[in-house]
Short mmCIF file of C-alpha atoms and ligand atoms in Angstrom, two decimals:
data_model
loop_
_atom_site.label_atom_id
_atom_site.label_comp_id
_atom_site.label_asym_id
_atom_site.label_seq_id
_atom_site.Cartn_x
_atom_site.Cartn_y
_atom_site.Cartn_z
CA MET P 188 -4.55 32.92 16.42
CA HIS P 189 -6.23 32.28 13.08
CA ARG P 190 -5.83 28.71 11.73
CA TRP P 191 -5.52 28.86 7.93
CA GLN P 192 -7.59 26.18 6.21
CA THR P 193 -5.79 25.91 2.86
CA ILE P 194 -3.48 22.94 2.58
CA VAL P 195 -0.13 24.39 1.57
CA GLU P 196 2.11 21.75 0.03
CA PRO P 197 5.29 21.81 2.18
CA PHE P 198 7.54 22.11 -0.88
CA ARG P 199 8.06 24.17 -4.01
CA ILE P 200 8.25 22.51 -7.41
CA HIS P 201 11.81 22.12 -8.64
CA SER P 202 11.47 20.20 -11.89
CA VAL P 203 8.31 19.40 -13.81
CA GLU P 204 6.93 16.65 -16.03
CA PRO P 205 4.38 17.36 -18.77
CA ALA P 206 0.81 16.11 -18.32
CA GLN P 207 -1.01 14.88 -21.43
CA PHE P 208 -4.47 16.10 -22.33
CA THR P 209 -6.55 13.66 -24.38
CA THR P 210 -10.17 13.37 -25.55
CA VAL P 211 -12.99 11.02 -24.52
CA GLU P 212 -12.90 9.49 -28.02
CA GLN P 213 -9.18 8.75 -27.78
CA ARG P 214 -9.55 7.27 -24.32
CA SER P 215 -12.47 5.07 -25.38
CA ALA P 216 -10.31 3.63 -28.17
CA TRP P 217 -7.34 3.05 -25.86
CA LEU P 218 -9.61 1.36 -23.32
CA ALA P 219 -10.86 -1.05 -25.96
CA GLU P 220 -7.28 -1.82 -27.03
CA ALA P 221 -6.34 -2.38 -23.37
CA GLY P 222 -9.12 -4.94 -22.88
CA ASN P 223 -10.68 -2.52 -20.38
CA ASN P 224 -7.78 -3.20 -18.03
CA LEU P 225 -6.20 0.05 -16.84
CA PHE P 226 -2.88 -1.71 -16.21
CA ASN P 227 -2.61 -2.18 -20.00
CA LEU P 228 -2.76 1.54 -20.81
CA ARG P 229 0.24 3.60 -21.82
CA ALA P 230 0.93 5.93 -18.91
CA GLU P 231 1.22 8.96 -21.20
CA HIS P 232 -2.46 8.44 -22.08
CA VAL P 233 -3.36 9.10 -18.43
CA LEU P 234 -3.83 12.66 -17.14
CA ILE P 235 -3.96 12.03 -13.38
CA ASP P 236 -2.43 8.68 -12.48
CA LEU P 237 -3.83 7.38 -9.21
CA LEU P 238 -3.18 3.73 -10.01
CA THR P 239 -0.74 3.45 -7.15
CA ASP P 240 1.30 5.42 -4.64
CA SER P 241 4.07 2.85 -5.10
CA GLY P 242 7.30 4.17 -6.58
CA THR P 243 5.40 7.03 -8.23
CA GLY P 244 6.23 9.83 -5.79
CA ALA P 245 8.46 12.82 -6.46
CA MET P 246 11.88 12.62 -4.85
CA SER P 247 13.32 15.60 -3.05
CA ARG P 248 16.31 17.73 -3.98
CA ASP P 249 18.22 15.98 -1.19
CA GLN P 250 17.32 12.52 -2.51
CA TRP P 251 18.58 13.43 -5.99
CA ALA P 252 21.73 14.79 -4.38
CA ALA P 253 22.13 11.56 -2.38
CA ILE P 254 21.88 9.61 -5.63
CA GLN P 255 25.11 11.31 -6.74
CA HIS P 256 26.77 9.78 -3.70
CA GLY P 257 25.71 6.29 -4.75
CA ASP P 258 28.67 3.94 -4.48
CA GLU P 259 28.31 0.94 -6.75
CA SER P 260 30.82 -1.36 -5.05
CA TYR P 261 29.60 -4.92 -5.25
CA ALA P 262 30.23 -5.62 -1.57
CA GLY P 263 30.37 -3.37 1.47
CA SER P 264 29.48 -0.12 -0.30
CA PRO P 265 29.23 3.00 1.89
CA SER P 266 25.75 3.44 0.42
CA TRP P 267 24.77 0.12 1.98
CA TYR P 268 25.91 1.31 5.40
CA ARG P 269 23.96 4.55 5.04
CA PHE P 270 20.88 2.52 4.11
CA LEU P 271 21.41 0.11 7.01
CA ASP P 272 21.81 2.96 9.51
CA ALA P 273 18.68 4.71 8.22
CA VAL P 274 16.60 1.53 8.45
CA GLN P 275 17.90 0.53 11.87
CA HIS P 276 17.41 4.07 13.21
CA LEU P 277 13.67 3.47 12.80
CA PHE P 278 13.51 -0.34 12.94
CA PRO P 279 16.37 -1.65 15.08
CA PHE P 280 16.14 -5.27 13.90
CA THR P 281 19.40 -7.23 14.02
CA HIS P 282 19.30 -8.31 10.37
CA VAL P 283 18.35 -6.10 7.45
CA ILE P 284 18.21 -7.77 4.04
CA PRO P 285 17.81 -5.37 1.11
CA THR P 286 15.50 -6.39 -1.75
CA HIS P 287 14.47 -4.74 -5.00
CA GLN P 288 10.92 -4.25 -3.74
CA GLY P 289 8.44 -5.48 -1.17
CA ARG P 290 7.28 -8.64 -2.89
CA ALA P 291 10.86 -9.87 -3.21
CA ALA P 292 11.09 -9.71 0.59
CA GLU P 293 7.78 -11.59 0.81
CA LYS P 294 8.90 -14.20 -1.68
CA ILE P 295 12.10 -14.91 0.25
CA LEU P 296 10.43 -14.97 3.68
CA PHE P 297 7.51 -17.21 2.71
CA SER P 298 9.75 -19.54 0.69
CA VAL P 299 11.56 -20.19 3.98
CA ILE P 300 8.66 -20.31 6.45
CA GLY P 301 5.62 -21.16 4.28
CA GLY P 302 4.57 -24.44 2.71
CA PRO P 303 1.53 -26.75 2.53
CA GLY P 304 -0.46 -26.98 5.78
CA LYS P 305 0.86 -23.62 7.04
CA VAL P 306 -1.50 -20.76 7.90
CA VAL P 307 -0.52 -17.09 7.94
CA PRO P 308 -2.85 -14.67 9.79
CA ASN P 309 -2.74 -10.97 8.85
CA ASN P 310 -5.14 -8.08 9.41
CA THR P 311 -5.50 -8.07 5.60
CA HIS P 312 -2.96 -9.49 3.19
CA PHE P 313 -2.02 -7.22 0.32
CA ASP P 314 -2.46 -9.03 -3.01
CA THR P 315 1.25 -9.83 -3.53
CA THR P 316 1.56 -10.96 0.08
CA ARG P 317 -1.40 -13.30 -0.29
CA ALA P 318 -0.06 -14.59 -3.60
CA ASN P 319 3.38 -15.25 -2.13
CA VAL P 320 1.88 -17.10 0.85
CA GLU P 321 -0.39 -19.17 -1.39
CA PHE P 322 2.36 -19.88 -3.92
CA THR P 323 4.13 -21.95 -1.23
CA GLY P 324 0.93 -23.95 -0.61
CA ALA P 325 0.20 -22.13 2.66
CA GLU P 326 -3.09 -20.42 3.48
CA ALA P 327 -3.47 -16.65 3.96
CA VAL P 328 -6.14 -15.69 6.53
CA ASP P 329 -7.46 -12.12 6.95
CA LEU P 330 -8.54 -11.24 10.50
CA VAL P 331 -9.23 -7.50 10.51
CA ILE P 332 -11.81 -6.27 13.06
CA PRO P 333 -15.41 -6.43 11.76
CA GLU P 334 -15.55 -2.59 11.63
CA GLY P 335 -12.76 -2.79 9.04
CA ARG P 336 -15.10 -4.49 6.59
CA GLN P 337 -17.84 -1.85 6.77
CA PRO P 338 -16.95 0.92 4.32
CA ASP P 339 -19.07 3.73 5.77
CA LEU P 340 -18.43 3.04 9.43
CA VAL P 341 -16.13 5.54 11.12
CA HIS P 342 -13.57 4.04 13.51
CA PRO P 343 -10.15 5.52 14.34
CA PHE P 344 -8.22 2.27 13.76
CA LYS P 345 -10.11 0.25 11.21
CA GLY P 346 -6.96 -1.68 10.36
CA ASN P 347 -6.80 -3.33 13.79
CA MET P 348 -6.49 -7.08 14.08
CA ASP P 349 -9.46 -8.95 15.58
CA ILE P 350 -7.69 -10.34 18.65
CA ALA P 351 -10.33 -12.96 19.50
CA ALA P 352 -10.34 -14.18 15.89
CA LEU P 353 -6.54 -14.39 15.95
CA GLU P 354 -6.57 -16.57 19.06
CA HIS P 355 -9.34 -18.69 17.61
CA CYS P 356 -7.32 -19.15 14.42
CA ILE P 357 -4.23 -20.21 16.36
CA GLN P 358 -6.20 -22.66 18.50
CA THR P 359 -8.21 -24.23 15.69
CA ARG P 360 -5.46 -24.36 13.06
CA GLY P 361 -2.78 -25.47 15.51
CA VAL P 362 0.04 -23.29 16.78
CA GLN P 363 2.60 -25.58 15.09
CA ASN P 364 1.07 -24.69 11.69
CA ILE P 365 1.45 -20.95 12.12
CA PRO P 366 4.94 -19.80 11.16
CA VAL P 367 4.29 -16.08 11.74
CA VAL P 368 1.59 -13.53 12.56
CA PHE P 369 1.57 -10.51 10.22
CA VAL P 370 0.16 -7.02 10.72
CA THR P 371 -0.01 -4.68 7.71
CA ILE P 372 0.45 -0.99 8.55
CA THR P 373 -1.50 0.75 7.22
CA ASN P 374 -4.01 -1.85 6.09
CA ASN P 375 -3.88 -1.18 2.35
CA SER P 376 -6.46 -3.67 1.08
CA GLY P 377 -8.82 -2.68 3.88
CA GLY P 378 -8.84 0.98 2.88
CA GLY P 379 -5.42 2.30 3.97
CA GLN P 380 -6.63 2.20 7.55
CA PRO P 381 -4.26 2.41 10.52
CA VAL P 382 -3.52 -0.02 13.33
CA SER P 383 -3.25 1.35 16.87
CA LEU P 384 -0.30 0.85 19.18
CA ALA P 385 -2.73 -0.67 21.69
CA ASN P 386 -3.85 -3.26 19.14
CA LEU P 387 -0.25 -4.07 18.21
CA ARG P 388 0.48 -4.63 21.91
CA GLU P 389 -2.47 -7.02 22.11
CA VAL P 390 -1.27 -8.91 19.04
CA ARG P 391 2.17 -9.07 20.66
CA GLY P 392 0.52 -10.49 23.78
CA VAL P 393 -1.16 -13.26 21.80
CA CYS P 394 2.10 -14.02 19.96
CA ASP P 395 3.96 -14.25 23.28
CA LYS P 396 1.30 -16.53 24.74
CA TYR P 397 1.76 -19.00 21.87
CA GLY P 398 5.45 -18.39 21.21
CA LEU P 399 4.85 -17.01 17.71
CA PRO P 400 6.88 -14.35 15.87
CA LEU P 401 5.16 -11.10 14.88
CA PHE P 402 6.11 -9.47 11.59
CA LEU P 403 5.04 -6.12 10.18
CA ASP P 404 4.24 -5.37 6.58
CA GLY P 405 5.60 -1.87 7.10
CA CYS P 406 5.03 -0.28 3.68
CA ARG P 407 3.19 2.75 5.08
CA PHE P 408 4.61 2.81 8.59
CA ALA P 409 5.02 6.60 8.75
CA GLU P 410 1.43 7.26 7.73
CA ASN P 411 0.33 4.73 10.36
CA ALA P 412 2.50 6.48 12.97
CA TRP P 413 0.91 9.82 12.08
CA PHE P 414 -2.58 8.37 12.65
CA ILE P 415 -1.40 7.07 16.04
CA HIS P 416 -0.03 10.55 16.79
CA GLU P 417 -3.36 12.14 15.85
CA ARG P 418 -5.84 9.59 17.19
CA GLU P 419 -4.42 7.51 20.00
CA GLU P 420 -4.60 8.66 23.57
CA GLY P 421 -1.33 9.94 24.99
CA GLN P 422 0.48 9.97 21.61
CA GLY P 423 -0.22 13.53 20.41
CA GLU P 424 2.87 15.09 21.96
CA ARG P 425 5.29 12.38 20.89
CA GLU P 426 7.84 12.42 18.07
CA ILE P 427 6.90 10.37 15.01
CA VAL P 428 10.28 8.61 15.14
CA ASP P 429 9.56 7.46 18.69
CA ILE P 430 6.16 6.10 17.71
CA VAL P 431 7.78 4.23 14.81
CA ARG P 432 10.39 2.77 17.17
CA ASP P 433 7.62 1.66 19.55
CA ILE P 434 5.92 -0.12 16.67
CA ALA P 435 9.22 -1.77 15.71
CA ALA P 436 9.92 -2.85 19.28
CA LEU P 437 6.70 -4.87 19.34
CA ALA P 438 7.71 -6.92 16.29
CA ASP P 439 10.29 -9.61 15.50
CA GLY P 440 10.75 -8.57 11.90
CA MET P 441 9.23 -6.90 8.89
CA THR P 442 8.82 -6.82 5.15
CA MET P 443 8.99 -3.44 3.48
CA SER P 444 8.46 -1.80 0.14
CA ALA P 445 10.56 1.37 0.06
CA LYS P 446 8.40 2.47 -2.90
CA LYS P 447 5.86 3.74 -0.39
CA ASP P 448 7.09 5.29 2.85
CA GLY P 449 10.70 4.82 1.76
CA MET P 450 9.92 7.79 -0.56
CA ALA P 451 11.89 6.09 -3.32
CA ASN P 452 11.05 4.82 -6.79
CA ILE P 453 12.33 1.31 -6.10
CA GLY P 454 13.55 -0.80 -3.17
CA GLY P 455 12.57 -2.73 -0.11
CA TRP P 456 13.86 -4.88 2.68
CA LEU P 457 13.28 -7.86 4.89
CA ALA P 458 14.36 -7.52 8.52
CA MET P 459 14.34 -9.78 11.55
CA ASN P 460 16.00 -10.60 14.84
CA ASP P 461 16.18 -14.39 14.35
CA ASP P 462 19.74 -15.36 13.31
CA ASP P 463 18.81 -18.75 11.88
CA LEU P 464 15.96 -17.36 9.80
CA ALA P 465 18.19 -14.54 8.57
CA LEU P 466 20.82 -17.02 7.41
CA LYS P 467 18.27 -18.96 5.36
CA CYS P 468 16.79 -15.77 3.90
CA ARG P 469 20.22 -14.38 2.98
CA ASN P 470 21.09 -17.60 1.18
CA LEU P 471 17.95 -17.23 -0.91
CA LEU P 472 18.70 -13.53 -1.41
CA ILE P 473 22.05 -14.37 -2.99
CA LEU P 474 20.30 -16.85 -5.28
CA THR P 475 17.52 -14.50 -6.41
CA GLU P 476 18.33 -10.85 -5.65
CA GLY P 477 22.03 -10.26 -5.11
CA PHE P 478 24.78 -9.95 -2.54
CA PRO P 479 23.52 -9.06 0.97
CA THR P 480 24.91 -5.50 0.86
CA TYR P 481 22.86 -4.47 -2.17
CA GLY P 482 20.17 -7.10 -2.74
CA GLY P 483 18.93 -6.19 -6.18
CA LEU P 484 19.42 -2.45 -5.79
CA ALA P 485 21.99 -0.03 -7.13
CA GLY P 486 24.04 1.85 -4.54
CA ARG P 487 22.26 5.02 -5.64
CA ASP P 488 18.88 3.47 -4.81
CA LEU P 489 20.10 2.64 -1.31
CA GLU P 490 21.07 6.32 -0.91
CA ALA P 491 17.68 7.58 -2.10
CA ILE P 492 15.92 5.34 0.41
CA ALA P 493 18.24 6.33 3.27
CA GLN P 494 17.46 10.00 2.64
CA GLY P 495 13.75 9.28 2.05
CA LEU P 496 13.48 7.62 5.45
CA THR P 497 14.56 10.86 7.12
CA GLU P 498 11.98 12.91 5.17
CA VAL P 499 8.98 10.63 5.63
CA VAL P 500 8.90 11.06 9.41
CA ASP P 501 8.88 14.87 9.16
CA PRO P 502 5.62 16.04 10.81
CA SER P 503 5.04 18.85 8.31
CA TYR P 504 5.20 16.32 5.48
CA LEU P 505 2.91 13.84 7.24
CA ARG P 506 0.39 16.51 8.23
CA TYR P 507 0.15 17.61 4.58
CA ARG P 508 0.09 14.03 3.34
CA ILE P 509 -2.78 12.83 5.52
CA ARG P 510 -4.76 16.06 5.26
CA SER P 511 -4.58 16.17 1.49
CA THR P 512 -5.86 12.60 1.23
CA ALA P 513 -8.72 13.46 3.61
CA TYR P 514 -9.46 16.57 1.49
CA LEU P 515 -10.34 14.35 -1.48
CA ALA P 516 -12.38 11.90 0.61
CA ASP P 517 -14.27 14.64 2.45
CA ALA P 518 -15.18 16.48 -0.75
CA LEU P 519 -16.50 13.30 -2.37
CA ASP P 520 -18.40 12.40 0.78
CA ALA P 521 -19.97 15.87 0.87
CA ALA P 522 -21.01 15.38 -2.78
CA GLY P 523 -22.77 12.14 -1.83
CA VAL P 524 -20.26 9.73 -3.39
CA PRO P 525 -19.90 6.62 -1.19
CA VAL P 526 -16.32 6.41 0.08
CA VAL P 527 -14.57 4.33 2.71
CA LYS P 528 -14.60 6.33 5.93
CA PRO P 529 -12.56 7.72 7.46
CA ALA P 530 -10.07 8.50 4.68
CA GLY P 531 -7.07 6.21 4.50
CA GLY P 532 -3.51 7.48 4.56
CA HIS P 533 -2.37 6.98 0.99
CA ALA P 534 -5.61 6.64 -0.91
CA VAL P 535 -9.31 7.30 -1.15
CA TYR P 536 -11.48 4.27 -1.76
CA LEU P 537 -14.74 4.65 -3.65
CA ASP P 538 -17.38 2.13 -2.67
CA ALA P 539 -18.37 0.86 -6.10
CA ARG P 540 -20.75 -1.76 -4.70
CA ALA P 541 -22.78 0.96 -2.95
CA LEU P 542 -22.62 3.35 -5.91
CA LEU P 543 -23.59 0.68 -8.48
CA PRO P 544 -26.18 -1.54 -6.74
CA HIS P 545 -27.47 -2.59 -10.18
CA ILE P 546 -24.14 -4.32 -10.96
CA ALA P 547 -23.68 -7.67 -9.16
CA PRO P 548 -20.25 -8.26 -7.53
CA LEU P 549 -19.42 -10.99 -10.05
CA GLN P 550 -20.01 -8.42 -12.80
CA TYR P 551 -17.23 -6.30 -11.27
CA PRO P 552 -18.73 -2.94 -10.26
CA GLY P 553 -15.25 -1.70 -9.31
CA GLN P 554 -13.91 -2.38 -12.79
CA ALA P 555 -16.93 -0.64 -14.34
CA LEU P 556 -16.34 2.46 -12.20
CA ALA P 557 -12.56 2.54 -12.67
CA THR P 558 -12.85 2.34 -16.46
CA ALA P 559 -15.55 5.07 -16.47
CA LEU P 560 -13.28 7.47 -14.53
CA TYR P 561 -10.58 6.95 -17.12
CA ARG P 562 -12.90 7.30 -20.09
CA GLU P 563 -14.58 10.46 -18.81
CA GLY P 564 -11.65 12.25 -17.19
CA GLY P 565 -8.36 10.51 -17.95
CA ILE P 566 -8.04 9.49 -14.31
CA ARG P 567 -6.56 6.08 -13.61
CA GLY P 568 -7.54 4.35 -10.36
CA CYS P 569 -7.45 0.69 -9.45
CA GLU P 570 -10.14 -1.88 -8.73
CA ILE P 571 -9.69 -3.44 -5.30
CA GLY P 572 -12.47 -5.95 -5.07
CA THR P 573 -13.79 -9.04 -6.76
CA VAL P 574 -11.41 -8.79 -9.73
CA MET P 575 -8.41 -8.62 -7.38
CA PHE P 576 -9.54 -11.03 -4.67
CA GLY P 577 -12.52 -12.96 -6.03
CA ARG P 578 -10.67 -15.90 -7.45
CA ARG P 579 -9.80 -18.78 -5.10
CA PRO P 580 -6.66 -20.90 -5.58
CA ASP P 581 -8.94 -23.78 -6.74
CA GLY P 582 -10.24 -21.61 -9.62
CA SER P 583 -13.69 -20.92 -8.17
CA GLU P 584 -14.97 -17.36 -7.88
CA VAL P 585 -16.65 -15.58 -4.94
CA PRO P 586 -17.45 -11.89 -4.34
CA ALA P 587 -14.71 -10.10 -2.37
CA ALA P 588 -15.62 -8.55 1.00
CA MET P 589 -15.90 -5.14 -0.68
CA ASP P 590 -15.83 -3.77 -4.21
CA LEU P 591 -13.75 -0.64 -4.08
CA VAL P 592 -11.96 1.63 -6.51
CA ARG P 593 -8.78 2.98 -5.04
CA LEU P 594 -7.55 6.43 -5.93
CA ALA P 595 -4.00 6.24 -4.59
CA ILE P 596 -2.14 9.50 -4.15
CA PRO P 597 1.52 9.52 -5.22
CA ARG P 598 3.67 11.29 -2.65
CA ARG P 599 4.43 15.01 -3.31
CA THR P 600 3.32 14.70 -6.95
CA TYR P 601 -0.07 16.32 -7.53
CA THR P 602 -1.25 19.73 -6.33
CA GLN P 603 -4.58 20.68 -4.86
CA SER P 604 -5.89 21.82 -8.27
CA HIS P 605 -5.20 18.35 -9.70
CA ILE P 606 -7.22 16.93 -6.83
CA ASP P 607 -10.03 19.46 -7.39
CA TYR P 608 -10.26 18.15 -10.95
CA VAL P 609 -10.47 14.57 -9.64
CA ILE P 610 -13.33 15.63 -7.36
CA GLU P 611 -15.15 17.16 -10.32
CA VAL P 612 -14.77 14.07 -12.53
CA VAL P 613 -15.71 11.52 -9.86
CA THR P 614 -18.77 13.55 -8.88
CA TRP P 615 -19.84 13.80 -12.54
CA VAL P 616 -19.47 10.04 -13.12
CA ALA P 617 -21.23 9.23 -9.82
CA ALA P 618 -24.21 11.36 -10.87
CA ARG P 619 -24.56 9.10 -13.94
CA ALA P 620 -23.81 5.83 -12.14
CA GLY P 621 -27.07 4.27 -13.31
CA GLU P 622 -25.77 4.31 -16.91
CA LEU P 623 -22.71 2.16 -16.12
CA ARG P 624 -22.79 -1.53 -17.02
CA GLY P 625 -21.04 -4.55 -15.50
CA MET P 626 -18.21 -6.47 -17.13
CA ARG P 627 -17.15 -9.99 -17.80
CA ILE P 628 -13.65 -11.43 -17.99
CA VAL P 629 -12.73 -12.71 -21.44
CA ASP P 630 -9.20 -13.83 -20.62
CA GLU P 631 -7.32 -14.28 -17.32
CA PRO P 632 -4.04 -15.73 -15.99
CA PRO P 633 -3.95 -18.32 -13.16
CA ALA P 634 -2.81 -15.89 -10.40
CA LEU P 635 -2.86 -12.11 -9.75
CA ARG P 636 -5.38 -11.82 -12.55
CA HIS P 637 -6.13 -8.12 -12.07
CA PHE P 638 -2.82 -7.16 -13.68
CA THR P 639 -3.42 -8.81 -17.05
CA ALA P 640 -7.05 -9.98 -17.36
CA ARG P 641 -9.08 -8.60 -20.29
CA PHE P 642 -12.68 -7.47 -19.86
CA ALA P 643 -15.68 -6.86 -22.07
CA PRO P 644 -18.67 -4.73 -21.09
CA LEU P 645 -21.91 -6.67 -20.55
N1 F0G T 98 2.48 -4.91 1.07
C1 F0G T 98 1.64 -3.88 0.91
C2 F0G T 98 0.74 -3.49 2.04
C3 F0G T 98 1.61 -3.19 -0.30
O1 F0G T 98 0.78 -2.17 -0.43
C4 F0G T 98 2.48 -3.58 -1.34
C5 F0G T 98 2.46 -2.91 -2.63
C6 F0G T 98 3.36 -4.65 -1.12
C7 F0G T 98 3.33 -5.28 0.10
C8 F0G T 98 4.32 -5.13 -2.19
O2 F0G T 98 5.33 -4.20 -2.39
O3 F0G T 98 5.02 -3.44 -4.76
O4 F0G T 98 7.19 -3.14 -3.58
O5 F0G T 98 6.47 -5.38 -4.28
N2 F0G T 98 1.53 -2.16 -2.97
C9 F0G T 98 1.42 -1.39 -4.19
C10 F0G T 98 0.06 -0.78 -4.26
C11 F0G T 98 1.80 -2.13 -5.43
O6 F0G T 98 -0.29 -0.26 -5.32
O7 F0G T 98 -0.65 -0.77 -3.25
P1 F0G T 98 6.03 -4.03 -3.83
#
């Protein structure tokens, strides 16, 4: 039988939003006004917005219909029970604590278990996770396998935790100082790379040996499960839901942003089996988010997430999702643009350090490339490198492990012709990489500086 090569989006478009066409001159002026920080732009000045895949996806007909069923009762709403059932169907943790987004779950968890002297190992902390750990005075340690730090090295599970490094960390830092071991699936800051079931089992083994809880940062759990389905021995014939449940069964809890694989525009949760921990977290939830049956969300949001969780594990969706991301990465790779390989699940990462060897890491090659893509083509990506991670809590600055520009793909939002345009623009800018100049920071806040810092070209 013939295998068609074209990626057919597994949906038809049901309502549309206008895209805004602008000129290079206009974009140059807006960049200057924005202090060369793409977070400061007005979104309507962006043609293809690849800043994030978080909360930016298109919801389905059935999610919009579910929203009409939203019940806004303060306590015990039926929408809460639908949300709870949908979460526990995939992640059967005893306690599910709804939050308005992922970082709220992180804030609550680390407020309870963090603190000075504590050390949290993770394959790679996402920026908000790191910031929430560090805000309590604890230390965030990244222990991804060495392959995960080499952009052009192909490995099926580049998000895996370095098991020997994890044990070393526990032994040298003291088991009593480690409140939790975290694994981020997929490993966003390391290139959207998956973690294998085998690696999760090994992490579980280490946690059992030292009596430590294992938590997942599950933002992109379905994409991770699809990679396991495609790449891990013995998993190809299994249902995605069963793979997700296997992942869940290895953990003691999770934090989640439903803005990613929850297929919703807002939402998240914190889940765990530990009753005592859950009690403390719920008390904080009531203080900061809301009552435990809505936690900072409207009933309608809980409905959208519950429905989204049934759609995200659909194999025809996941096949399209992962293939269309790879389509962008493969085309750029074929055109000679350095990209993180293999393609991640939710994003393509351009290796700005390799593309711009004439710009030193402390002159932010990622920021230079990201601003050039906007200026030339109206495409908004995001620096993931020295701007995001280069500043230490003590104020000193060091180059990040990699200087990347992330082109994150919102779920079910752009068509293949949008992506073909992105390929054209990135290739054009890459061909003129030698003309790009580094940047310096003229103004920055004390933490999470990438959101608000202002830059000037050197
Ligand atoms: N963990 C990971 C791995 C994430 O990617 C994010 C968010 C969070 C936690 C925090 O979740 O935004 O709901 O508070 N990532 C988005 C991104 C913002 O663009 O990658 P949140």
